[in-house]
Coordinates of C-alpha atoms in Angstrom, one line a residue:
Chain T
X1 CA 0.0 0.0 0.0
X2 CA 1.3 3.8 -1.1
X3 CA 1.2 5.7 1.4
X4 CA 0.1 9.6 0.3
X5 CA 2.5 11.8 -0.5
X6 CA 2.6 14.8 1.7
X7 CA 4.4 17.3 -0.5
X8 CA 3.8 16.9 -4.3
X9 CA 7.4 18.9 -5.0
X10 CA 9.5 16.5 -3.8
X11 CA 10.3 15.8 -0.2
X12 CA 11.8 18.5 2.1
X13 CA 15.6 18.1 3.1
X14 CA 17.4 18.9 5.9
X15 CA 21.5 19.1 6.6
X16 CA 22.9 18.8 9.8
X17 CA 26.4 19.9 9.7
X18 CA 29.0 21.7 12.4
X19 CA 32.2 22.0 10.7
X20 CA 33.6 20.1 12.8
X21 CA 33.8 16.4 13.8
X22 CA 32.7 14.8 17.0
X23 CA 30.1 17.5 17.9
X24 CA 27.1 15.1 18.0
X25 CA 26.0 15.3 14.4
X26 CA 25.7 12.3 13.5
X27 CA 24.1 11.1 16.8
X28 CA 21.3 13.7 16.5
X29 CA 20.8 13.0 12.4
X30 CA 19.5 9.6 13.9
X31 CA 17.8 10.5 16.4
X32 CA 15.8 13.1 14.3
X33 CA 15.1 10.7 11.9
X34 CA 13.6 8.4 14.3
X35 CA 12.0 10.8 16.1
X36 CA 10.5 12.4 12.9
X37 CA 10.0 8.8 11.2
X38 CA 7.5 8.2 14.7
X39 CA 5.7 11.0 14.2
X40 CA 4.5 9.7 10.8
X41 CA 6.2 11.2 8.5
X42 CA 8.4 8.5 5.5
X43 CA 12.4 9.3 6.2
X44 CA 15.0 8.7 4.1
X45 CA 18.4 9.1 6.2
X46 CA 21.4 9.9 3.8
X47 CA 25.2 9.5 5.4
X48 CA 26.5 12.0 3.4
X49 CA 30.0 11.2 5.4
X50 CA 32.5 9.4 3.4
X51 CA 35.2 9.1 5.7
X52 CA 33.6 8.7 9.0
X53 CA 30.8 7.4 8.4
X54 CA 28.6 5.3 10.9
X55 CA 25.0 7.0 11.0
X56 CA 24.3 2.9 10.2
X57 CA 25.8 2.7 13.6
X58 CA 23.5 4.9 15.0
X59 CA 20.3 3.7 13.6
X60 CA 21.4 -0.5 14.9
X61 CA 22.1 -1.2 11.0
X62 CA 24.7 -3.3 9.9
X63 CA 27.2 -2.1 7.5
X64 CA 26.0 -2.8 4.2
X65 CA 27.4 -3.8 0.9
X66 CA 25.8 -1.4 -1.5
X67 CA 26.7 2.6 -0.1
X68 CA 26.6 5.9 -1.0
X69 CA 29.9 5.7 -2.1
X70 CA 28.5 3.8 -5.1
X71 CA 26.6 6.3 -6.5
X72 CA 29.4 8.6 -5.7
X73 CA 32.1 7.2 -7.8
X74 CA 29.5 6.4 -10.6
X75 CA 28.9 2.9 -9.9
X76 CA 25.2 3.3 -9.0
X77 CA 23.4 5.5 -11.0
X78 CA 20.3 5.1 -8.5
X79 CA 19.5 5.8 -5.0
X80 CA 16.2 4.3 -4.6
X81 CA 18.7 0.7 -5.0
X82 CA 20.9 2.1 -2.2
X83 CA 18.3 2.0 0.5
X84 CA 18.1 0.1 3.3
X85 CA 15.4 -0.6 5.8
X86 CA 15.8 0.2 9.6
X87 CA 14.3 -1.3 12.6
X88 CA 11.6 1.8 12.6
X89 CA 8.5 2.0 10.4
X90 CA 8.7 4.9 8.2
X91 CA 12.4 5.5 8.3
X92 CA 15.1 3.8 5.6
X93 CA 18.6 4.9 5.1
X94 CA 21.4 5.4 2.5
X95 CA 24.5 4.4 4.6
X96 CA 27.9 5.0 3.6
X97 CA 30.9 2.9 4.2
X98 CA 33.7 3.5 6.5
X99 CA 37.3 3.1 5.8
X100 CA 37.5 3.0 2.1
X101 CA 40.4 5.8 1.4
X102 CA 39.7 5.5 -2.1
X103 CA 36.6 6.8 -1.5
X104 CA 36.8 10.5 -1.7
X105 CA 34.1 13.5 -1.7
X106 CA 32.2 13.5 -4.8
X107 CA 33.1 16.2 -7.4
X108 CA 30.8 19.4 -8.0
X109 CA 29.3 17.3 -11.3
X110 CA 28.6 14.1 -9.2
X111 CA 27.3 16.3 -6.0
X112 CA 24.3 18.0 -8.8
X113 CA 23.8 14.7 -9.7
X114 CA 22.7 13.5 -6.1
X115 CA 21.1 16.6 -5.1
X116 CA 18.9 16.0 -7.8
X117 CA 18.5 12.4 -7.1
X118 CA 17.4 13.4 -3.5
X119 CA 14.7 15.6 -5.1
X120 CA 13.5 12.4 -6.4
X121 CA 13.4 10.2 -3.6
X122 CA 10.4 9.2 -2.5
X123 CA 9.7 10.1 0.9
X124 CA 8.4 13.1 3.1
X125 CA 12.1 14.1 4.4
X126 CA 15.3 13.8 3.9
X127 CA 18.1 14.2 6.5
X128 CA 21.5 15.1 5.3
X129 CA 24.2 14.0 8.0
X130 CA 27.2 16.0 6.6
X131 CA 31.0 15.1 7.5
X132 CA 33.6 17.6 9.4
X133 CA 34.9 19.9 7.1
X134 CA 34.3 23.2 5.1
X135 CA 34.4 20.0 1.7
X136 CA 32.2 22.1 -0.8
X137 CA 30.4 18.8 -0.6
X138 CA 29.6 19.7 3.3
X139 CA 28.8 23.0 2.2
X140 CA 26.4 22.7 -0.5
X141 CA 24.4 20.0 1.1
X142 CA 23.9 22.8 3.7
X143 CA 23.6 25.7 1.2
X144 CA 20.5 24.0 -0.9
X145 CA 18.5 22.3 1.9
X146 CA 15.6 23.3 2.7
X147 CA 16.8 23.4 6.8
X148 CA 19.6 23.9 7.4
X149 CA 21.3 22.7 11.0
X150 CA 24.7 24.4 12.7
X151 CA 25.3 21.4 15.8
X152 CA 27.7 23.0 17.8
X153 CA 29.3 21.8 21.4
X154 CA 30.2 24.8 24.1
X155 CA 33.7 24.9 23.7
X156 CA 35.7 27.1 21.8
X157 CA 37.1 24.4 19.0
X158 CA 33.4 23.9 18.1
X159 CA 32.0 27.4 17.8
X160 CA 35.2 28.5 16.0
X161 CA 34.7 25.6 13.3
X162 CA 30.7 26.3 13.0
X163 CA 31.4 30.5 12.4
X164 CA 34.2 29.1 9.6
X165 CA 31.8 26.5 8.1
X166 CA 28.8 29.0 8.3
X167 CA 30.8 31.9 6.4
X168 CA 31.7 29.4 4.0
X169 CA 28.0 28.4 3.4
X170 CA 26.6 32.0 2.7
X171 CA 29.5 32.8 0.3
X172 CA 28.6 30.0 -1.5
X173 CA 25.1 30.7 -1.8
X174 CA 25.8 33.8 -2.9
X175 CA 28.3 32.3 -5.3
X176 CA 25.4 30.0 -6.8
X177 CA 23.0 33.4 -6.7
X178 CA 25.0 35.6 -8.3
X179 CA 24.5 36.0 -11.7
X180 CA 27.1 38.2 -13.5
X181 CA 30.5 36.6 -13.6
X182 CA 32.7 39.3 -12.2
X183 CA 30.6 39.4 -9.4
X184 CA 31.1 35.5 -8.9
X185 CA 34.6 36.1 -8.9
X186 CA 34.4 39.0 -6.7
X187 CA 32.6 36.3 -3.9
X188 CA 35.1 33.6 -4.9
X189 CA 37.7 36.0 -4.2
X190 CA 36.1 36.6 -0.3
X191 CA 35.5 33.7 -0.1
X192 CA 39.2 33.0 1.2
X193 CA 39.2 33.9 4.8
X194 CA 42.7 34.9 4.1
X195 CA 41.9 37.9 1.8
X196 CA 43.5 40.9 1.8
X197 CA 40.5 42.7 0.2
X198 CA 39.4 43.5 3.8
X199 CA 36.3 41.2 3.3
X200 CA 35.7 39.5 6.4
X201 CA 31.4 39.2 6.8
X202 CA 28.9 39.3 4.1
X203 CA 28.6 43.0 5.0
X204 CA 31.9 43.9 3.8
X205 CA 31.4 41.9 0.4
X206 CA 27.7 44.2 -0.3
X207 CA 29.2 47.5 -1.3
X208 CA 32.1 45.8 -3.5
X209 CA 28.9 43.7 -5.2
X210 CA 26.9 46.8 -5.4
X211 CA 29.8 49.0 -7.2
X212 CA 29.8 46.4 -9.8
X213 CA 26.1 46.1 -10.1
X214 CA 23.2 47.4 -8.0
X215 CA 20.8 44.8 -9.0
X216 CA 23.3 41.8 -7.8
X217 CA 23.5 43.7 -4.4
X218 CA 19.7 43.6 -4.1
X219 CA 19.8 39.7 -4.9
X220 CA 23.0 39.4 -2.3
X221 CA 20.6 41.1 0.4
X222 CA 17.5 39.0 -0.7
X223 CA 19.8 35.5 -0.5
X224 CA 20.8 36.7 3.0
X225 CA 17.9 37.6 4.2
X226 CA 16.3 34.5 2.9
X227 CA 18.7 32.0 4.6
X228 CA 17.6 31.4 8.2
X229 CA 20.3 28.5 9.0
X230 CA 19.5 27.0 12.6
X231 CA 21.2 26.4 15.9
X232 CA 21.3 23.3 18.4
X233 CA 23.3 23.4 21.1
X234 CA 24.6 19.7 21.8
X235 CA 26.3 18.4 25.5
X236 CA 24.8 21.3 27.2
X237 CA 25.7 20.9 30.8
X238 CA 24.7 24.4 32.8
X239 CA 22.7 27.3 31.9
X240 CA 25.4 29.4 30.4
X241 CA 25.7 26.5 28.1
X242 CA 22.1 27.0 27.2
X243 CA 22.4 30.7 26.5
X244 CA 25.4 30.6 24.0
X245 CA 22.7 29.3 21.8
X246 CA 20.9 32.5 22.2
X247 CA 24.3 34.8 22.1
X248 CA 25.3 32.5 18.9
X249 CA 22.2 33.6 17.0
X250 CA 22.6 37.4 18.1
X251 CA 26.3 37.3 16.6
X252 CA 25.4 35.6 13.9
X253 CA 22.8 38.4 12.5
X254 CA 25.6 41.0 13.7
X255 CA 28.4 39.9 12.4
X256 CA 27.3 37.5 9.3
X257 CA 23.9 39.5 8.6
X258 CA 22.0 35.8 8.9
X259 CA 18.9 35.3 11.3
X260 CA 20.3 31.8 12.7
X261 CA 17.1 30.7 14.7
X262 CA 18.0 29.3 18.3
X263 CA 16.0 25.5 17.5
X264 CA 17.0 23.6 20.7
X265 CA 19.8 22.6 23.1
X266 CA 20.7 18.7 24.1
X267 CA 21.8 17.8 27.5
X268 CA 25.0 15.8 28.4
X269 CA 23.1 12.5 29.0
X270 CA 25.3 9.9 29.9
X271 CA 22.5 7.3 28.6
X272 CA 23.6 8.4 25.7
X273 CA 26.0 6.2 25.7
X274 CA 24.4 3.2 27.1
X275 CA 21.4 3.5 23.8
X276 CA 24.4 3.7 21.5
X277 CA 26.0 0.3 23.0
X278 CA 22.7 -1.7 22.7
X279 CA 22.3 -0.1 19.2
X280 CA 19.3 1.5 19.6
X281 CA 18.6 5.0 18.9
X282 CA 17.9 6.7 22.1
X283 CA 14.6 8.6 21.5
X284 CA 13.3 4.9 21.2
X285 CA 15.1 2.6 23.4
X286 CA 14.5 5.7 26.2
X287 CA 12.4 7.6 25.5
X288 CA 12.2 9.0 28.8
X289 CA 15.3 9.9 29.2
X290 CA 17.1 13.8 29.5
X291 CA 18.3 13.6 26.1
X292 CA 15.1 12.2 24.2
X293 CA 13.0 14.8 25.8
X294 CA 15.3 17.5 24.1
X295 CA 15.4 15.6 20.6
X296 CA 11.5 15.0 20.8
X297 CA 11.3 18.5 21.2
X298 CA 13.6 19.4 19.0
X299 CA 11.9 17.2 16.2
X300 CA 8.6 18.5 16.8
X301 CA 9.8 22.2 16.3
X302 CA 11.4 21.1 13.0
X303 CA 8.2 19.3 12.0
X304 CA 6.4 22.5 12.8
X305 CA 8.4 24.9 10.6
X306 CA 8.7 22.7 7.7
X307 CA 4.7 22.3 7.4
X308 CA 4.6 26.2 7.5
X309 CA 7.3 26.5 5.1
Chain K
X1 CA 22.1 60.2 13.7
X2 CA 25.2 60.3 11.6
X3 CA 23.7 58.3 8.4
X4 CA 25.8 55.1 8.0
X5 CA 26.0 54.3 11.7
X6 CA 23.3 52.4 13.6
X7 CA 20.8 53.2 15.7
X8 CA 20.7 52.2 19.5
X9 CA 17.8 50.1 18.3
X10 CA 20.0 48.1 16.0
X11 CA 22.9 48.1 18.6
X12 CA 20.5 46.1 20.9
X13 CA 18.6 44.5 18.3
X14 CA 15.0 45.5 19.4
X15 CA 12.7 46.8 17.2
X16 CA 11.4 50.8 17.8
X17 CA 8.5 50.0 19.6
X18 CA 10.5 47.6 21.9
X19 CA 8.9 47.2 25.6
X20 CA 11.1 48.4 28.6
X21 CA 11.3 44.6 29.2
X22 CA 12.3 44.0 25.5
X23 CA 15.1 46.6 26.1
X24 CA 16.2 45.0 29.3
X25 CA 16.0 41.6 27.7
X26 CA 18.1 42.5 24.7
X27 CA 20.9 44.4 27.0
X28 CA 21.7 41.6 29.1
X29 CA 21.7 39.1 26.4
X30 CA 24.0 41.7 24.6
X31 CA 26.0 42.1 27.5
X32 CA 26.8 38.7 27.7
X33 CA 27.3 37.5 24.6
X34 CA 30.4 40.5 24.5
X35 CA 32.0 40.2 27.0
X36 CA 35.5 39.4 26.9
X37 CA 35.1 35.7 28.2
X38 CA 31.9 35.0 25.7
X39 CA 32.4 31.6 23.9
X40 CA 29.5 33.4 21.3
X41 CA 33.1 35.6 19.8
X42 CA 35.3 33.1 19.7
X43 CA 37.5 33.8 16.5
X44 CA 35.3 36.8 15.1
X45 CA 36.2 39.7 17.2
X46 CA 39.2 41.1 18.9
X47 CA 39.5 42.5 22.6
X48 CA 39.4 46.1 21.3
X49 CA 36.2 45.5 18.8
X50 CA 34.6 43.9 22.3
X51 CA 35.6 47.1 24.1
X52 CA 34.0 49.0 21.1
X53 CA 30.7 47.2 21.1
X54 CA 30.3 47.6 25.1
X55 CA 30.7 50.8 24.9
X56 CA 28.0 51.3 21.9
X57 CA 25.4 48.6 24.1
X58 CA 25.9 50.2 27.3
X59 CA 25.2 53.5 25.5
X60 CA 21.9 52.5 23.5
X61 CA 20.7 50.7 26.9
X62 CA 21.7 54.1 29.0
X63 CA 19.2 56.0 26.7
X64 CA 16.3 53.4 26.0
X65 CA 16.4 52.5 30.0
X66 CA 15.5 56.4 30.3
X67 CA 11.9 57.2 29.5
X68 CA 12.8 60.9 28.9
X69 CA 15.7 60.5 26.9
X70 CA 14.2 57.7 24.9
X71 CA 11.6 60.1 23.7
X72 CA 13.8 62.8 23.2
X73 CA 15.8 60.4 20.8
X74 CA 13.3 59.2 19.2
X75 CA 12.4 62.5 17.9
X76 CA 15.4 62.4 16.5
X77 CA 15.5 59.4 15.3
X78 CA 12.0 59.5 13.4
X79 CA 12.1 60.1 9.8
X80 CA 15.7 59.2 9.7
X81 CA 16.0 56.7 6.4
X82 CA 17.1 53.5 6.9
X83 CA 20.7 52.7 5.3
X84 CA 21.4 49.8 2.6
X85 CA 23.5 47.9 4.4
X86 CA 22.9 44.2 4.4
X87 CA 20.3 43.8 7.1
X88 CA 21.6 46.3 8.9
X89 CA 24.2 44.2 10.0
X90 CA 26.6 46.1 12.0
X91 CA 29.8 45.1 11.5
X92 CA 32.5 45.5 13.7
X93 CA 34.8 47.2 11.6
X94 CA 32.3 49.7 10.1
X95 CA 31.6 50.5 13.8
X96 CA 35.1 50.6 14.9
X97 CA 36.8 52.8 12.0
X98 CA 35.9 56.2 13.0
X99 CA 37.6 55.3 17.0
X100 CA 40.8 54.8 15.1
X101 CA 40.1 58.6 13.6
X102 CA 39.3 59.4 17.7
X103 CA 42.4 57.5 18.9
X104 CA 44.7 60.4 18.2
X105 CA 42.1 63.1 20.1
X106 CA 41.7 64.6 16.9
X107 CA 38.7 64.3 14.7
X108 CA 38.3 67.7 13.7
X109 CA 39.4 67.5 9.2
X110 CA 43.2 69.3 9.5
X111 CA 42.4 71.3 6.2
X112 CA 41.1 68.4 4.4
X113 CA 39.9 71.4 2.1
X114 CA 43.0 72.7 1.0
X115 CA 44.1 68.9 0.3
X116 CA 42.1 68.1 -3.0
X117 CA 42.8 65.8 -4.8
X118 CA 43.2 62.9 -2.9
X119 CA 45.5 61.1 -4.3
X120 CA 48.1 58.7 -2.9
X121 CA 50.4 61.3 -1.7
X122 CA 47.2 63.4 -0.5
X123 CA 46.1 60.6 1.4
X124 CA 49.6 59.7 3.0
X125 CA 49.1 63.4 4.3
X126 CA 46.1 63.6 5.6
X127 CA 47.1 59.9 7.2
X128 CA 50.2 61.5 8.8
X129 CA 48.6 64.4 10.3
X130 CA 46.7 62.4 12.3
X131 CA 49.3 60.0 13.4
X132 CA 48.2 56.8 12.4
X133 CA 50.1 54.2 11.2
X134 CA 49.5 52.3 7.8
X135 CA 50.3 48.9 10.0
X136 CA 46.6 50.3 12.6
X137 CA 44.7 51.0 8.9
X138 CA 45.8 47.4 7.4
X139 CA 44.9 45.9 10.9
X140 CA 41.3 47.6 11.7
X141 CA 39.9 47.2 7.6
X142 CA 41.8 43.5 7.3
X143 CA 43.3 45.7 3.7
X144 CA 46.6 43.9 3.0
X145 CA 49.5 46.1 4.0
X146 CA 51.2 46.0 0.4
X147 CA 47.7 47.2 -0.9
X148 CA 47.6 50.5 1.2
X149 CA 51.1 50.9 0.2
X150 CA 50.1 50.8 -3.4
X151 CA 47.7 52.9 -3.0
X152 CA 50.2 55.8 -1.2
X153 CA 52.3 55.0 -3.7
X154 CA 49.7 55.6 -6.8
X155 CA 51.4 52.2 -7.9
X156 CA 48.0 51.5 -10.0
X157 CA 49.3 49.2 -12.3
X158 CA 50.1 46.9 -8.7
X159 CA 46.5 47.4 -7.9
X160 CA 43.8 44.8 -8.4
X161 CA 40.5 45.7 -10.1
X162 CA 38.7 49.1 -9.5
X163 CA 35.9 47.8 -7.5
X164 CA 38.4 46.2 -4.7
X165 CA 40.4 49.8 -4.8
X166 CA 37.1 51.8 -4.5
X167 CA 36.5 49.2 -1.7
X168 CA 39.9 49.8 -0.3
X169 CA 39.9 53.2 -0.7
X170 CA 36.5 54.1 1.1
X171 CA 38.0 52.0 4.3
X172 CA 41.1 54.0 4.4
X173 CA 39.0 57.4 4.1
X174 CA 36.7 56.0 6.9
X175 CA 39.8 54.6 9.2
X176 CA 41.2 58.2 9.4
X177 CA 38.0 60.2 9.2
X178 CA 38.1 61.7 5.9
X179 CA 35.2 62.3 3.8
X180 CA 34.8 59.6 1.8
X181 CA 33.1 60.0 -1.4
X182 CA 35.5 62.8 -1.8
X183 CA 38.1 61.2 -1.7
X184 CA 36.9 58.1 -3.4
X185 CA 36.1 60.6 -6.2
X186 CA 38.9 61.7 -6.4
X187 CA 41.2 58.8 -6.7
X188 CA 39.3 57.1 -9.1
X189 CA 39.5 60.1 -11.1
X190 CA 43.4 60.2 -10.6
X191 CA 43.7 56.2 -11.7
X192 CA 41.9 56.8 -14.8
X193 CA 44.2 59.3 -15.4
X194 CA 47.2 58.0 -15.0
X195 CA 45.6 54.9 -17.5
X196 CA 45.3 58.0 -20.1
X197 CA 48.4 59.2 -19.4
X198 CA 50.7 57.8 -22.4
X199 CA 54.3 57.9 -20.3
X200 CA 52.6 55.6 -17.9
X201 CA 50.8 53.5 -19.8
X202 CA 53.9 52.4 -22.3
X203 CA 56.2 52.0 -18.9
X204 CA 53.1 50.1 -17.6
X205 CA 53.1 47.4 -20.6
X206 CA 56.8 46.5 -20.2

């Protein structure tokens, strides 16, 4: 039996990303999915991380033979023959493989290619769990989806890596947006953190775009405007922890120009650990738990957004 | 208001019609997220943009806390056009390039008048008189140092293209508190010609 298909464009996406590894973003990828995938709604969990990956881990799935990596080098030329069920109605997955060196990042021509496939897909949502790293393969997953997720830890390593990977993310939207090709080179050209244009934010790159053409400058203030990236705040262990989130979104419209939406924080949960070892997710093997309450909420402020969206 | 800098509104990030509560909301929060031990900065802004931005939030906060001189600068404020600026995003440096100007106690234009036209050596002048170091310009506008050396130099042919030197150019004039679109007028109108300018142009192409 079909089940109906809630939006007729395609499903909706959403990349989870941080910039840098180890700050929960896989672990939260999963439990979204589950969470979501509970709620009713058909998931389709892509590992989009070649060299770590283990979101299969996560969701109790055993490594599989057929991965993402497949489609990546050319091999596959479908994803619908790369899924793979889970252990939770509603939610199937596109692992990836772990440890194959040969397999590197897909090139910009491949990376259209499974954007596109994605559109295809079908499902209600899709949930992008990007690898560490500004990759342009990171970044674009996170520049075209539909939500678009910053996970960052409360230490300095973390936050430092998310305000890297999130300038890199609006400078290549504005890349794709631009439409006059000096003023694509003029972004490329920021786009090097390094530059000794003195272009440091978005704000600095407007009047060089504007001198060159006042109609690009009113798309570069549109495509900022329009990108409303989101903030979760994982490991949280006091209150000041909980309020970076808040201080994160106020710099972030200060110093990048972005409104980055405060979506949730996650406590330090040492259960955490104890789901992962019996190789359940932990929003369903405990649901009662610290950590599950945050993700449930979480998932149910997502859910809301995207049905308004 | 001077047009190009931001309101206490926008230093808080409250709206005009912001409740006292709002105001109060928005100043802690502010307050917190700037000060020197906030995890929120970590890698975007230096100790002295910090210092900059305190100031600027415990300034907007002193006036919006007061009902009487919230209304008196509102009055002021009405009517007052909103600038282009991306959002009104306000970026450290933007706020932080006239102190450099304040730095030396002297904001007052030493004769700018008499110093038309702006070129490399006018600029180097009006640069010197205030006592500021190219090494304090490169370092406040991020403007590589061998650019703003170019650019004293009217080495145009070592410049890159004329959007990034117009770019350049307006940070230096607003890093020492010069007017400007003078002086961005001006310089422009000097590069194009020296481009005209046959002797230049034939040593240029060798």
């Amino acid at each position: 039996m079909k089940e109906r298909r809630r939006y007729p464009r395609g499903p909706r996406t959403i990349a989870l990303a941080g910039g840098k590894g180890g700050v929960g973003k896989t672990f939260i990828s999963a439990n979204l999915a589950v969470a979501i995938a509970e709620a009713g709604f058909r998931v389709i969990a892509i590992d989009t991380d070649l060299e770590g990956a283990n979101l299969h881990t996560w969701l109790g799935v055993r490594e599989s033979s057929n991965t993402l990596a497949d489609f990546v080098s050319g091999r596959e030329d479908s994803l619908e023959s790369l899924l793979v069920g889970t252990d939770f109605e509603n939610l199937r997955l596109i692992p990836a493989t772990q440890g194959h060196l040969t397999h590197a990042q897909p090139g910009s021509e491949r990376r259209q290619k499974l954007l596109k496939a994605v559109q295809n897909l079908d499902c209600d949502l899709v949930i992008l769990d990007c690898g560490a790293g500004t990759h342009a393969s990171n970044v674009d997953y996170f520049s075209v989806s539909d939500v678009a997720i910053l996970i960052i830890r409360p230490e300095p390593t973390s936050v430092e890596n998310a305000y890297n990977f999130l300038r890199s993310a609006i400078f290549r939207k504005m890349e794709l947006a631009m439409l006059k090709p000096e003023v694509q080179a003029c972004v490329r050209e920021a786009m090097d953190q390094r530059n000794d244009l003195g272009v440091r934010t978005p704000a600095n790159l407007h009047p060089l775009v504007r001198s060159i053409d006042p109609q690009e400058a009113r798309r570069f203030n549109k495509v900022l405007r329009d990108f409303s990236p989101q903030i979760i705040i994982n490991e949280v262990l006091t209150a000041e922890d909980v309020r970076l989130g808040f201080s994160i979104s106020e710099v972030c419209k200060r110093f990048f120009g972005v409104d980055a939406d405060y979506l949730g924080y996650i406590s330090n949960d040492e259960k955490i650990r104890q789901a992962l070892r019996k190789g359940a997710p932990i929003v369903a093997s405990m649901p009662e738990a610290d950590a599950s309450i945050y993700l449930n909420r979480v998932a149910r402020k997502l859910l809301k957004q995207i049905e308004w969206r | 208001m001077i047009p190009g800098t931001s309101s206490h509104y926008e230093i808080l990030g409250v709206s005009p019609d912001a409740t006292d509560e709002d105001i109060s909301r928005a100043y802690h929060l502010a307050l917190e997220t700037y000060s020197e031990s906030s995890l929120a900065v970590y890698s975007l802004y230096d100790d002295d943009e910090l210092l900059t931005l305190r100031n600027k939030i415990e300034e907007a906060y002193r006036v919006l806390s007061s009902h009487q001189e919230r209304s008196t600068y509102d009055s002021q404020y009405e009517g007052v056009s909103q600038d282009e600026s991306p959002l009104n995003a306000v970026t450290a440096i933007e706020k932080l390039q006239p102190e450099v100007a304040r730095e030396t106690g002297e904001l007052t234009p030493l004769g700018v008048e008499d110093e038309l036209p702006f070129n490399g050596a006018g600029l180097r002048r009006a640069r010197l008189e205030r006592g500021i170091t190219l090494n304090r310009i490169s370092e406040v506008t991020r403007i590589g140092l061998t650019h703003l050396e170019n650019l004293e130099e009217d080495n145009h042919e070592a410049l890159p293209a004329s959007v990034y030197v117009r770019g350049f150019v307006a940070g230096y004039a607003r890093c020492i508190g010069i007017p400007q679109e003078r002086v961005i007028t001006d310089y422009m109108a000097a590069i194009r010609k020296s481009q005209l300018d046959p002797i230049k142009r034939k040593r240029s192409k060798q």
